[in-house]
Backbone as numpy.savetxt, mean C-alpha at the origin, in Angstrom:
# Nx Ny Nz CAx CAy CAz Cx Cy Cz
-0.27 3.02 -11.70 1.21 2.63 -11.11 0.97 1.60 -10.15
1.70 0.49 -10.38 1.66 -0.88 -9.61 2.04 -0.28 -8.17
1.14 -0.92 -7.32 1.58 -0.95 -5.94 1.77 -2.33 -5.36
2.94 -2.51 -4.38 2.78 -3.67 -3.75 3.09 -3.39 -2.11
2.26 -4.10 -1.54 2.32 -3.98 0.07 3.41 -4.84 0.76
4.11 -4.13 1.45 5.41 -4.96 2.07 5.40 -4.65 3.47
5.49 -6.01 4.13 5.66 -6.20 5.66 7.41 -6.29 6.12
7.66 -5.64 6.62 9.29 -5.90 7.03 9.07 -6.27 8.68
9.30 -7.55 8.82 9.38 -8.13 10.33 10.69 -8.08 10.48
11.09 -7.27 11.52 12.64 -7.29 11.91 12.51 -6.11 13.00
13.00 -6.54 14.52 13.01 -6.05 15.26 14.07 -5.11 15.87
15.25 -5.12 14.67 16.05 -4.20 14.78 15.61 -2.89 13.87
15.42 -1.78 14.62 14.76 -0.55 13.95 15.73 0.20 12.85
16.70 0.14 13.15 17.69 0.71 12.27 17.91 -0.23 10.90
17.72 -1.68 10.95 18.17 -2.42 9.91 16.61 -2.29 8.93
15.73 -2.16 9.87 14.17 -1.86 9.26 14.09 -0.59 8.41
14.63 0.19 8.81 14.88 1.51 8.22 15.48 1.72 7.14
16.58 0.84 7.34 17.69 0.45 5.96 16.62 0.11 4.90
16.12 -1.22 5.21 15.33 -1.86 4.27 14.42 -0.96 3.55
13.46 -0.25 4.35 12.75 0.90 3.67 13.22 1.77 2.70
14.19 2.18 3.16 15.32 3.15 2.27 15.52 2.37 0.94
15.94 1.22 1.00 16.25 0.34 -0.30 14.96 0.33 -1.22
13.90 -0.03 -0.44 12.87 -0.27 -1.20 12.22 1.00 -1.77
12.27 2.21 -1.17 11.96 3.45 -1.73 12.88 3.80 -3.15
14.38 3.81 -2.96 15.07 3.82 -4.29 14.44 2.63 -5.27
14.22 1.36 -4.68 13.86 0.68 -5.96 12.54 1.06 -6.79
11.84 1.24 -5.99 10.39 1.92 -6.31 10.42 2.95 -7.41
11.30 3.84 -6.85 11.63 5.31 -7.73 12.22 4.66 -9.05
13.15 3.57 -8.93 13.92 3.40 -10.33 12.89 2.59 -11.28
12.23 1.71 -10.63 11.05 1.04 -11.40 9.64 1.47 -11.73
9.46 2.67 -11.13 8.23 3.58 -11.65 7.09 2.73 -11.12
7.32 2.10 -9.67 6.07 1.25 -8.87 6.02 2.19 -7.52
5.14 1.60 -7.08 4.97 2.06 -5.53 4.93 0.80 -4.48
5.65 1.09 -3.33 5.61 0.29 -2.07 5.08 0.78 -0.97
4.07 0.44 -0.37 3.51 0.38 0.81 4.04 -0.51 1.88
5.15 -0.14 2.57 5.83 -0.70 3.36 5.39 -0.37 4.73
5.37 -1.42 5.57 5.11 -1.33 7.05 6.12 -2.08 8.06
6.56 -1.66 9.23 7.48 -2.33 9.92 6.92 -2.79 10.95
7.00 -4.28 11.20 6.53 -4.99 12.42 7.64 -5.32 13.20
7.80 -4.86 14.61 8.82 -5.30 15.56 8.66 -6.63 16.16
7.53 -7.48 15.62 7.52 -8.72 16.39 6.61 -9.48 15.45
6.86 -10.91 15.51 6.01 -11.64 14.47 4.44 -11.87 15.14
4.35 -11.57 16.48 3.09 -11.80 16.99 2.49 -10.65 16.42
2.87 -9.43 16.45 1.98 -8.13 16.18 1.64 -8.50 14.70
2.66 -8.71 13.65 2.04 -9.10 12.42 1.19 -10.18 12.08
1.16 -11.17 12.87 0.19 -12.25 12.66 -1.20 -11.81 13.02
-1.31 -10.86 14.37 -2.65 -10.29 14.72 -3.03 -9.28 13.58
-2.18 -8.34 12.80 -2.84 -7.40 11.94 -3.16 -8.16 10.73
-2.50 -9.41 10.10 -2.75 -10.12 9.18 -3.97 -11.02 9.22
-4.29 -11.17 10.47 -5.65 -12.10 10.43 -6.87 -11.03 10.29
-6.87 -9.75 10.65 -7.61 -8.81 10.17 -7.44 -8.26 8.77
-6.41 -8.19 8.28 -6.49 -7.44 6.69 -6.19 -8.17 5.81
-5.06 -9.28 5.99 -4.57 -10.01 4.72 -4.28 -9.27 3.56
-3.48 -8.09 3.90 -3.18 -7.21 2.73 -1.80 -6.90 2.59
-1.06 -8.19 2.22 0.33 -8.20 1.99 0.68 -8.86 0.74
1.55 -8.35 -0.06 2.16 -9.15 -1.06 3.27 -9.48 -1.03
4.40 -9.27 -0.26 5.49 -9.44 0.15 6.08 -9.40 1.46
6.74 -10.43 2.09 7.19 -10.01 3.51 8.88 -10.29 3.33
9.34 -9.28 4.07 10.85 -9.67 4.42 11.00 -9.63 6.05
11.62 -10.91 6.01 11.21 -11.52 7.32 12.31 -12.00 7.83
13.04 -11.50 9.26 14.16 -11.74 10.01 13.80 -13.10 10.59
14.69 -14.14 10.57 14.52 -15.30 11.26 14.93 -15.22 12.90
15.93 -14.33 13.01 16.06 -14.07 14.46 15.27 -13.13 15.07
14.24 -13.37 15.45 13.18 -12.23 16.38 13.29 -12.88 17.72
12.91 -11.65 18.52 12.48 -12.23 19.96 11.17 -13.30 19.96
11.12 -13.93 20.92 9.80 -14.68 21.32 9.61 -15.56 19.84
8.37 -15.57 19.17 8.08 -16.07 18.12 9.55 -15.96 17.20
10.21 -16.94 16.25 11.20 -16.55 15.29 10.56 -16.24 14.09
11.41 -16.12 13.17 10.68 -15.95 11.72 10.11 -17.38 11.16
10.89 -18.51 11.05 10.31 -19.42 10.80 9.09 -20.13 11.44
8.64 -19.86 12.35 7.44 -20.33 13.21 6.57 -19.42 12.72
6.87 -18.05 12.40 5.72 -17.24 11.91 5.36 -17.61 10.59
6.37 -18.21 9.89 5.98 -18.34 8.48 5.37 -19.45 8.49
5.54 -20.72 9.20 4.82 -21.81 9.23 3.16 -21.57 9.55
3.28 -20.50 10.65 1.61 -20.47 10.98 0.90 -19.36 9.59
1.57 -18.75 8.96 1.21 -17.80 7.88 1.01 -18.92 6.89
1.65 -19.82 6.40 1.66 -20.69 5.35 0.01 -21.83 5.62
-0.18 -21.73 6.92 -1.33 -22.72 7.20 -2.54 -22.00 6.90
-2.37 -20.73 6.59 -3.72 -19.98 6.17 -3.59 -19.08 4.62
-2.40 -19.13 4.19 -1.92 -18.33 3.30 -0.89 -18.83 2.39
-0.94 -19.13 1.07 0.39 -19.75 0.38 0.64 -19.11 -0.54
0.20 -17.82 -0.75 0.49 -16.91 -1.81 1.37 -15.98 -1.74
1.25 -15.31 -0.47 2.25 -14.48 -0.20 3.75 -14.49 -0.18
4.69 -13.73 -0.50 5.92 -14.10 -1.17 6.87 -13.96 0.18
7.67 -14.58 0.89 8.67 -14.03 1.83 10.02 -14.40 1.38
10.90 -13.55 1.69 12.23 -13.18 1.70 12.99 -13.33 2.97
13.47 -14.30 3.67 14.13 -14.44 4.65 15.39 -13.79 4.92
15.59 -13.17 6.07 16.84 -12.28 6.34 17.57 -12.99 7.78
18.46 -13.27 7.37 19.14 -13.78 8.56 21.01 -13.61 8.43
21.31 -13.55 9.68 22.82 -13.33 9.76 23.46 -14.83 10.13
22.73 -15.84 9.85 23.46 -17.11 10.00 22.99 -18.21 8.76
23.88 -18.49 8.42 23.66 -19.52 6.99 23.12 -20.78 7.29
23.16 -21.22 8.51 22.57 -22.67 8.95 21.07 -22.69 8.75
20.44 -21.46 9.04 19.25 -21.75 8.66 18.46 -21.65 7.31
19.41 -21.68 6.54 18.93 -21.66 4.73 18.16 -22.90 4.42
18.66 -23.99 4.96 17.52 -25.09 4.60 16.42 -25.12 5.17
16.02 -24.41 6.37 14.72 -24.56 6.79 13.81 -23.85 6.22
13.74 -22.59 5.42 13.05 -22.17 4.49 12.33 -22.67 3.65
12.94 -23.92 2.98 12.22 -24.45 1.90 10.84 -25.20 2.27
10.62 -25.85 3.68 9.73 -26.24 4.08 8.46 -25.09 4.41
8.68 -23.88 4.28 7.73 -22.65 4.47 7.50 -22.00 2.84
8.21 -22.66 2.09 8.38 -21.98 0.47 9.09 -20.57 0.52
9.89 -20.41 1.25 10.58 -18.97 1.09 11.11 -18.71 -0.12
10.86 -17.53 -0.78 11.12 -17.17 -2.05 12.87 -17.18 -1.99
13.41 -16.75 -1.04 15.22 -16.46 -1.58 15.26 -16.17 -0.13
16.77 -16.46 0.18 17.45 -15.85 1.59 18.20 -14.78 1.19
18.35 -13.73 2.28 19.37 -12.78 2.07 20.24 -12.83 3.20
21.48 -12.70 3.33 22.45 -12.85 4.50 22.92 -11.65 4.82
22.57 -11.40 6.17 23.24 -9.96 6.68 24.72 -10.01 6.68
25.16 -8.57 6.23 24.73 -7.31 6.05 24.10 -7.27 4.58
23.03 -6.93 4.25 22.53 -6.70 3.25 22.72 -5.58 2.21
23.19 -6.04 1.16 23.57 -4.78 0.41 22.43 -4.33 -0.92
22.42 -2.98 -1.05 21.33 -2.58 -2.07 21.27 -3.54 -3.11
22.42 -3.73 -3.99 22.43 -4.59 -5.27 21.90 -5.84 -4.93
22.10 -6.68 -3.78 21.56 -7.61 -3.68 19.68 -7.98 -3.60
19.41 -6.85 -2.76 17.90 -6.71 -2.65 17.21 -6.51 -3.88
18.00 -5.58 -4.53 17.24 -5.06 -6.05 17.29 -6.25 -6.94
18.21 -6.96 -7.09 18.13 -8.38 -7.72 17.07 -9.39 -7.17
17.15 -9.57 -6.02 15.59 -10.47 -5.44 14.64 -9.96 -5.86
14.22 -8.49 -5.52 12.92 -7.63 -5.97 12.79 -8.15 -7.08
13.68 -7.92 -8.24 13.37 -8.11 -9.70 12.86 -9.73 -9.97
13.66 -10.61 -9.16 13.10 -11.94 -9.51 11.73 -12.30 -8.67
11.53 -11.93 -7.59 10.35 -12.07 -6.86 9.01 -11.33 -7.28
9.22 -10.03 -7.70 8.13 -9.36 -8.37 7.66 -9.82 -9.25
8.46 -10.54 -10.14 7.95 -11.09 -11.63 7.02 -12.38 -11.39
6.99 -12.78 -10.09 6.33 -13.87 -9.64 5.10 -13.45 -9.23
4.90 -12.43 -8.92 3.36 -11.86 -8.22 2.62 -11.55 -9.37
1.22 -12.33 -9.08 0.30 -11.97 -10.07 -0.10 -10.63 -10.18
-0.75 -10.06 -11.42 -1.16 -8.76 -11.37 -2.44 -8.43 -10.39
-2.18 -7.40 -9.91 -3.20 -7.04 -8.66 -3.63 -5.55 -9.02
-4.97 -5.28 -8.36 -5.73 -4.12 -8.47 -5.28 -3.43 -7.04
-4.94 -2.01 -7.32 -4.72 -1.41 -6.14 -5.52 -1.47 -5.05
-5.61 -1.55 -3.82 -6.59 -1.58 -2.88 -6.17 -0.66 -1.46
-7.20 0.11 -0.95 -6.82 0.27 0.42 -7.66 -0.26 1.44
-7.53 -0.41 2.74 -8.40 -0.68 3.88 -8.91 0.51 4.75
-10.43 0.59 4.68 -11.08 1.81 5.21 -11.48 1.21 6.58
-10.90 1.86 7.55 -11.79 1.55 8.75 -12.98 2.46 9.05
-14.09 1.35 9.01 -15.11 2.22 9.67 -15.63 2.08 10.93
-16.79 2.55 11.37 -17.56 2.46 12.68 -17.33 0.74 13.26
-17.64 -0.08 12.49 -17.50 -1.56 12.84 -16.83 -2.46 12.17
-16.09 -2.10 11.03 -15.52 -3.31 10.20 -14.39 -2.34 9.63
-13.66 -3.27 9.03 -12.53 -2.95 7.91 -13.02 -3.21 6.67
-13.05 -2.35 5.62 -13.61 -2.49 4.37 -12.48 -2.48 3.22
-12.26 -3.39 2.31 -11.18 -3.26 1.45 -12.00 -2.63 0.28
-11.43 -1.67 -0.51 -11.98 -1.21 -1.72 -10.91 -0.86 -2.54
-11.26 -0.90 -4.04 -10.06 -0.55 -4.96 -9.88 0.82 -5.00
-8.64 1.39 -5.41 -8.52 2.52 -5.40 -9.20 3.27 -6.76
-9.15 2.53 -7.69 -9.82 3.21 -8.86 -11.17 3.30 -8.64
-12.02 2.52 -7.79 -13.27 2.74 -7.71 -13.89 4.15 -6.86
-12.89 4.56 -5.98 -13.12 5.90 -5.47 -13.20 6.74 -6.54
-14.52 7.65 -6.29 -15.21 8.75 -7.08 -14.62 10.07 -6.47
-14.62 10.25 -4.94 -14.19 11.51 -4.28 -14.72 10.99 -3.12
-14.15 12.01 -1.91 -14.10 11.98 -0.71 -14.05 13.40 0.16
-15.15 13.63 1.03 -15.59 14.71 1.34 -15.52 14.96 2.89
-15.00 15.80 3.59 -14.78 15.88 5.02 -15.68 16.99 5.14
-16.67 16.71 6.42 -17.69 17.43 7.04 -17.52 17.33 8.39
-17.26 18.36 9.43 -17.53 18.20 10.87 -16.52 17.05 11.12
-15.27 16.92 10.47 -14.33 15.80 10.97 -14.62 14.38 10.47
-15.91 14.28 9.78 -16.48 12.94 9.37 -15.97 12.99 7.82
-15.20 11.85 7.60 -14.71 11.64 6.14 -15.92 10.61 5.39
-16.37 11.09 4.33 -17.02 10.44 3.70 -16.30 9.81 2.25
-16.34 8.77 1.96 -15.77 8.31 0.76 -16.97 7.61 -0.16
-17.22 8.30 -1.69 -18.06 7.55 -2.46 -17.46 7.05 -3.43
-18.03 5.57 -3.88 -17.13 4.78 -4.54 -18.14 4.46 -5.60
-17.84 3.76 -6.77 -18.83 3.46 -7.65 -19.80 1.91 -7.17
-19.58 1.72 -6.26 -20.36 0.46 -5.37 -21.14 1.21 -4.20
-20.87 2.09 -3.53 -21.30 2.61 -2.22 -20.43 3.68 -1.47
-21.18 4.00 -0.45 -20.61 5.44 0.50 -19.88 4.56 1.52
-19.10 5.38 2.10 -18.48 4.64 3.23 -18.11 5.94 3.98
-18.57 5.89 5.35 -17.89 6.96 6.14 -16.40 6.13 7.31
-15.95 6.93 7.15 -14.54 6.24 7.87 -13.72 7.17 9.06
-13.16 6.59 9.56 -12.21 7.53 10.90 -10.96 8.24 10.29
-10.77 7.94 8.89 -9.42 8.53 8.48 -9.63 10.15 8.31
-8.68 10.61 8.58 -8.55 11.96 8.26 -8.29 12.43 6.47
-8.55 13.57 5.97 -8.29 13.46 4.80 -6.62 13.44 4.42
-6.01 13.81 5.19 -4.65 13.73 5.27 -4.40 12.21 5.45
-4.64 11.71 5.96 -4.44 10.20 5.96 -5.06 9.38 4.97
-6.02 9.59 4.36 -6.81 9.10 3.17 -5.39 9.34 2.12
-5.29 10.64 1.68 -4.17 11.07 0.60 -3.09 10.41 0.72
-2.51 10.11 1.87 -1.25 9.16 2.19 -1.38 7.86 1.82
-2.52 7.25 2.44 -2.91 6.04 1.80 -3.15 5.76 0.63
-3.87 6.75 -0.18 -3.67 6.64 -1.59 -2.48 6.70 -2.27
-1.72 7.97 -2.09 -0.31 8.06 -2.60 -0.60 8.16 -4.28
-1.50 8.59 -4.84 -1.74 8.60 -6.21 -2.02 10.27 -6.76
-1.15 10.29 -7.98 -1.39 11.70 -8.60 -2.71 11.78 -9.31
-3.50 10.52 -9.32 -4.84 10.63 -10.30 -5.59 11.40 -9.17
-5.32 11.55 -7.92 -6.41 12.24 -6.90 -6.00 13.66 -7.02
-6.97 14.81 -7.06 -6.59 15.91 -6.62 -7.60 16.55 -5.52
-7.38 17.94 -5.25 -8.25 18.49 -4.15 -8.75 19.81 -5.05
-10.25 19.75 -5.29 -10.77 21.05 -5.78 -10.90 22.15 -4.88
-10.85 21.81 -3.81 -11.02 22.60 -2.67 -10.53 21.88 -1.23
-10.85 22.68 -0.01 -10.25 21.92 1.06 -10.89 21.01 1.62
-12.24 20.75 1.44 -13.08 19.83 1.88 -13.11 18.63 0.71
-12.47 18.54 -0.39 -12.81 17.55 -1.33 -11.69 16.95 -1.76
-11.63 15.78 -2.26 -10.70 14.94 -2.98 -11.50 14.01 -4.05
-11.00 14.26 -5.08 -11.32 13.60 -6.33 -10.63 13.00 -7.41
-11.04 11.61 -8.07 -10.26 11.06 -8.84 -10.50 11.54 -10.11
-9.28 11.75 -10.94 -9.65 12.56 -12.22 -10.12 11.62 -13.14
-10.23 10.35 -12.85 -10.58 9.03 -13.94 -12.20 9.14 -13.78
-12.88 9.95 -13.00 -14.23 9.84 -12.61 -15.02 11.10 -13.32
-14.00 12.13 -13.66 -14.42 13.26 -14.05 -15.12 13.35 -15.21
-16.21 13.81 -15.49 -16.86 13.73 -16.63 -16.81 15.36 -17.39
-17.10 16.32 -16.88 -16.67 17.55 -17.38 -16.04 18.64 -16.15
-15.05 19.54 -16.60 -14.95 20.49 -15.95 -15.31 21.88 -16.22
-16.05 22.03 -15.28 -16.41 24.01 -15.43 -15.61 24.82 -14.79
-15.80 25.95 -14.59 -15.06 27.08 -14.18 -15.12 26.91 -12.40
-16.33 26.60 -12.14 -16.72 26.54 -10.57 -16.81 25.25 -10.12
-16.82 24.10 -10.78 -17.44 23.15 -10.16 -16.87 21.76 -11.34
-16.55 20.65 -10.84 -16.59 19.36 -11.79 -17.51 18.49 -11.69
-17.73 17.84 -12.80 -19.18 16.96 -12.74 -18.68 15.63 -12.73
-18.72 15.02 -11.91 -18.39 13.36 -11.93 -19.30 12.43 -12.75
-18.72 11.41 -13.17 -19.58 10.52 -13.83 -20.66 9.80 -13.29
-20.75 9.90 -11.98 -22.20 9.34 -11.10 -22.95 10.82 -11.14
-22.51 11.85 -11.85 -23.62 12.97 -11.56 -23.48 13.79 -10.63
-22.70 13.69 -9.47 -22.19 14.71 -8.52 -21.51 15.85 -8.95
-21.82 17.02 -8.51 -21.35 18.31 -9.07 -20.67 18.43 -7.32
-18.91 18.94 -7.59 -18.19 19.34 -6.89 -17.53 20.47 -7.24
-17.67 21.46 -5.80 -17.13 22.69 -6.17 -15.81 22.91 -6.18
-15.13 23.85 -7.13 -13.96 23.84 -7.47 -13.18 25.53 -6.81
-12.53 25.88 -6.20 -12.05 26.93 -5.60 -11.45 27.94 -6.91
-11.78 29.27 -6.58 -11.02 29.90 -7.88 -9.52 29.62 -7.89
-8.71 29.31 -6.67 -7.27 29.43 -6.92 -6.76 27.85 -7.46
-7.62 26.89 -7.66 -7.56 25.63 -7.69 -7.97 25.15 -9.26
-8.79 26.09 -10.12 -9.26 25.88 -11.25 -8.13 25.73 -12.32
-7.19 26.28 -12.43 -6.09 25.99 -13.36 -5.46 24.37 -13.12
-5.26 24.27 -11.70 -4.74 22.84 -11.52 -5.65 21.90 -11.75
-7.00 22.04 -11.23 -7.89 21.00 -11.67 -8.01 20.84 -13.17
-7.75 21.65 -13.89 -8.00 21.56 -15.52 -6.91 20.91 -16.22
-5.78 21.08 -15.58 -4.42 20.66 -15.98 -4.36 19.21 -15.56
-4.73 18.75 -14.44 -4.60 17.37 -14.09 -5.50 16.58 -14.69
-6.99 17.22 -14.95 -7.69 16.23 -15.80 -7.18 16.07 -17.19
-6.43 16.92 -17.74 -5.87 17.02 -19.16 -4.87 16.09 -18.87
-3.96 16.31 -18.01 -2.54 15.06 -17.65 -3.01 13.64 -17.68
-4.23 13.37 -17.25 -4.62 12.08 -16.72 -5.01 11.22 -17.83
-5.76 12.11 -18.82 -6.35 11.51 -19.64 -5.44 11.56 -21.20
-4.30 12.21 -20.76 -2.81 12.06 -21.96 -2.05 10.83 -21.66
-2.26 10.29 -20.28 -1.36 9.24 -19.85 -1.19 8.03 -20.91
């Protein structure tokens, strides 16, 4: 399932939550996923973007406190010309300003669901195909890994170890946080300490699954049927 990372730069919390709700409805209708995050100021967004640069689309309010949306877009375009920007404004006089920062489109407040749906239809078609990724916070850096490369994750003494096709990482995330980040039915829990990707399962036994890297991972008795069914369903897709 395709996932898009969306930043909502809006200093009115009620408006931001409304936009998130519309995104959720659109994602369900189109059978895609949005990972959205709200930023109440341009400065906070730019600070985080400098660290991760993991955004496909920005819903950007022009009239924000301190740094306005246009100034933020100019700073963003200085380092990144691919991310799509949808400007949100209550004033039509700003519309002409967006062209110099290559805004995809303008939405005039109050925003209606049908309007944003139509805009998303147009904008998402222009985005290149992308492989879903997550950002892992490790002890001394942020690491971007593709979701499909994750073989399994194990929690031991509150430390989460993630094994991928290219290496192993220890992260500060909890298992619950990782599951929320992934938000992917391809991942299942054979027992309380493990999370595995069905695409990397080679064989399923009664008490263990054998992964394609040779790892043998225990399956609790109560999860045996669930693991077997998830494995079958994954390969029937």
